Amino acid sequence: MRQTQILSPTLRQAPADAEAASHQMLVRAGYIRPLASGVYSYLPLGWRVMRQLERIIREEMDRAGAQELHLPALLPAELWKQSGRYGVYGPELIRLQDRHGREFALGPTHEEAIASLIRDEVKSYKRVPLTVYQIQTKYRDERRPRFGLLRGREFLMKDAYSFDIDAEGLDASYRAMFDAYHRIMRRLGLRYRAIEADAGAIGGDGATYEFTALADVGEDTVVSCTACEYAANLERAESGSAARKGAGAKEAGQYGNSPAPERFPTPGMRTIDELASGLGLQPSAFIKTLIYTADGAPVAVLVRGDHEVNEVKVKNCLGAAAVELADEETVAAVSGAPTGFAGPIGLRPDVRVLVDRDVAAMSEGIAGANAADTHVKHVVPGRDIPLDTVGDYRNVIEGEACPHCGDGRLQFHRGIEVGHVFKLGTKYSAALGATVLDPNAREQPLLMGCYGIGVSRLMAAIVEQHHDERGIIWPRAVAPFQVHLIPVAWKDEAQRQAAERLYAQLQQAGISVLLDDREERVGVKLADADLFGMHRKDSHKLFSNRPKDCCPFNPENL
C-alpha cells in the first residue's frame, strides 16, 4: 500500500475530550474517528489492526473446536422477555419498534438468540457437545461513553456459546475456551490476569472469570495475592482476615460483660470520619448502618466503620435484580432518623438486616440510634443485633491476608476487562426451551457456557500497554503492516527507484508493506511513522540471526 493512497490523516495534538492514552493515540494516528458519542469509524489502518485481532481469535477458536456462525443484531424483544432480561438489563438495552409496532432490541449479547436457534435445530444429546461463535457488532446505550474504544455504545465483540448434556461436558467445554483465551492474550503480547468475577447481567451460577489487561486507565480493580495465584475483581474478592475465619459473638455464645446499650448525643456527626474525630476513636469502633432498596424493598446492611459495602455481594445474597442506596425519605421511613443516624436497633420490623462477618465478630461497637444527632454505644452483635443473615458484604482492603493461602497479602491493580468466560448452566436453555432427549429418552435442558472477547476493546488495551510519548508501538502480531518503508527524499531518483524495487520485492515475498511515497520532509515522515507505530517494535528481529554480510533488504534473506 502506498501512503499517498491510504486514508490515514494524522494529528499533532490530541483531541480535547480524549482522556485515555489509547483514545489519544488512535485518533492522532488516524486509526479511528468519532461519529457520535461512543460511536467510532475505523479508518484503513485501524481496520487492518482489527482484522489481525480477528485472525488470531478465529485461529484459537477453531483450534478449540468452535464453529463460526453469524446471528442477527436485530433481536425480537419477545426472546428477551422469555429470559427475563428485557426489564432487568436496564436502559443500556437499545429498544425500538418496526412499522407494525413489533418490539425489537439491538443485541448487546446473544444468549437468547443462540438458545432459540439451538432449541429449533438440536433435539438429541448426540448432537452435543457443541460450541459456536461469532464476531459481530454489539450495541449498548452507555450512560457515559468514555475513553474512546474502552467504553462505547457500538463495539465489535467475539461471543461464543457452548452446549452440553451434563456437568462434565460443560467443564470440558469451559476449559477449552479458558485455555484458548490464555493463548490469545499471550499471542497479543498483553500483560493480563484471569480473575474471579461476578456474572452481572449475564447471570448463571457457575464459574466466572474475567481476562483483564493491566492498565492504569482501567475501570476495574484487580485484587491479587503477593504469594499465590489468587486474583479476583473487587466485586468478588474476599479477605482472609481472622474475623472471617473465626466465630462471631453469637456462635461463641460469649457476649462479655458489656453494659446495656446507652444513647448519647452526637450533634452534627453524620459520617464515620466526623464521629471518629469527635469521639477520639478509630473508625473500626463503629458499626455503620446503610439503608438500601433491593427491588424496592428496604434492606439494612451493617459493616464496620472502616469498611465499605460491596453492593454486588449484597445483590447476590438477596438474589435481587437491582440494589441501590435508599433516598432520604426511605431512610427516615424505616429508621425514624435522618441519613447518618440510622442504626440496627429499632428499625422498622419489615427491614431485612444483613450483618457483615467482621461486625458479627466485634465484641461491641457504636451505632446510630435511629434519632437525629444521637448514637448508641455498647451495641453487642448477637445480643442487640440479630445475626440471622451474616455474610461477606464488604470490599476487601489492600494489605489484608489472602483468603486462599493465608500467607500473602492482597494488592490492588487497575485493569481493563477484555474477555470473560461464564458457566451459565440452564438459565437460558430452560427459559427458551433449548432441551434435548437424553440417553434415557427424557427431556432435559442443555447446559450452556458463554465466552466473550471485546475485539475493539482489545485494540485499545494493547495501545494502553504499548505506546510512548511519540506514538503507538504495535506488537508485531497485530501491526497493520509488517514493514513501513520510508525513503528519505522521494524526489531523489535513485532513492525512489531503490524504494520501488524493494517495495515490489517485499510484496512478492508475501510481506505487507506501507511505502511512504509522499513528497514530505523526512521529519514529517518519521513523526507520522512514530504515530503509526508499526516499525518500532521487534522490527530488528526481521533481520536477526542473519550473516553480518547479508544484505538486510533482500527478501530472500527474510
Tab-separated table of C-alpha atoms in Angstrom, residues 30 46 63 92 131-132 134 137 169 177-178 197 217 257 267 275 299-300 376 387 396 411 449 479 511-512 522 534 543:
chain	number	residue	atom	x	y	z
A	30	GLY	CA	-5.605	8.195	12.083
A	46	GLY	CA	-7.442	0.770	12.336
A	63	ARG	CA	-8.261	-24.756	17.335
A	92	GLU	CA	-28.382	0.011	28.306
A	131	THR	CA	-19.585	-24.748	20.654
A	132	VAL	CA	-20.317	-21.923	18.229
A	134	GLN	CA	-19.398	-15.153	16.039
A	137	THR	CA	-21.057	-5.529	16.259
A	169	GLY	CA	-19.210	-31.893	29.351
A	177	MET	CA	-12.320	-21.842	25.989
A	178	PHE	CA	-10.380	-20.852	29.113
A	197	ALA	CA	-15.540	-12.105	38.765
A	217	VAL	CA	-6.738	3.727	32.963
A	257	ASN	CA	-19.601	-8.023	80.387
A	267	PRO	CA	-24.698	16.697	67.261
A	275	LEU	CA	-17.577	10.510	64.691
A	299	VAL	CA	-32.655	-3.574	53.477
A	300	ALA	CA	-30.152	-2.550	56.158
A	376	VAL	CA	-25.750	4.395	70.910
A	387	LEU	CA	-27.285	-12.481	63.407
A	396	VAL	CA	-11.591	-6.021	50.804
A	411	GLN	CA	-2.638	-5.953	46.456
A	449	GLY	CA	-21.395	-21.694	28.675
A	479	ALA	CA	0.651	-4.324	13.368
A	511	ILE	CA	5.278	-9.286	3.210
A	512	SER	CA	2.767	-6.481	3.795
A	522	VAL	CA	11.826	13.465	6.426
A	534	MET	CA	4.273	-0.425	13.003
A	543	PHE	CA	16.876	-9.470	10.251
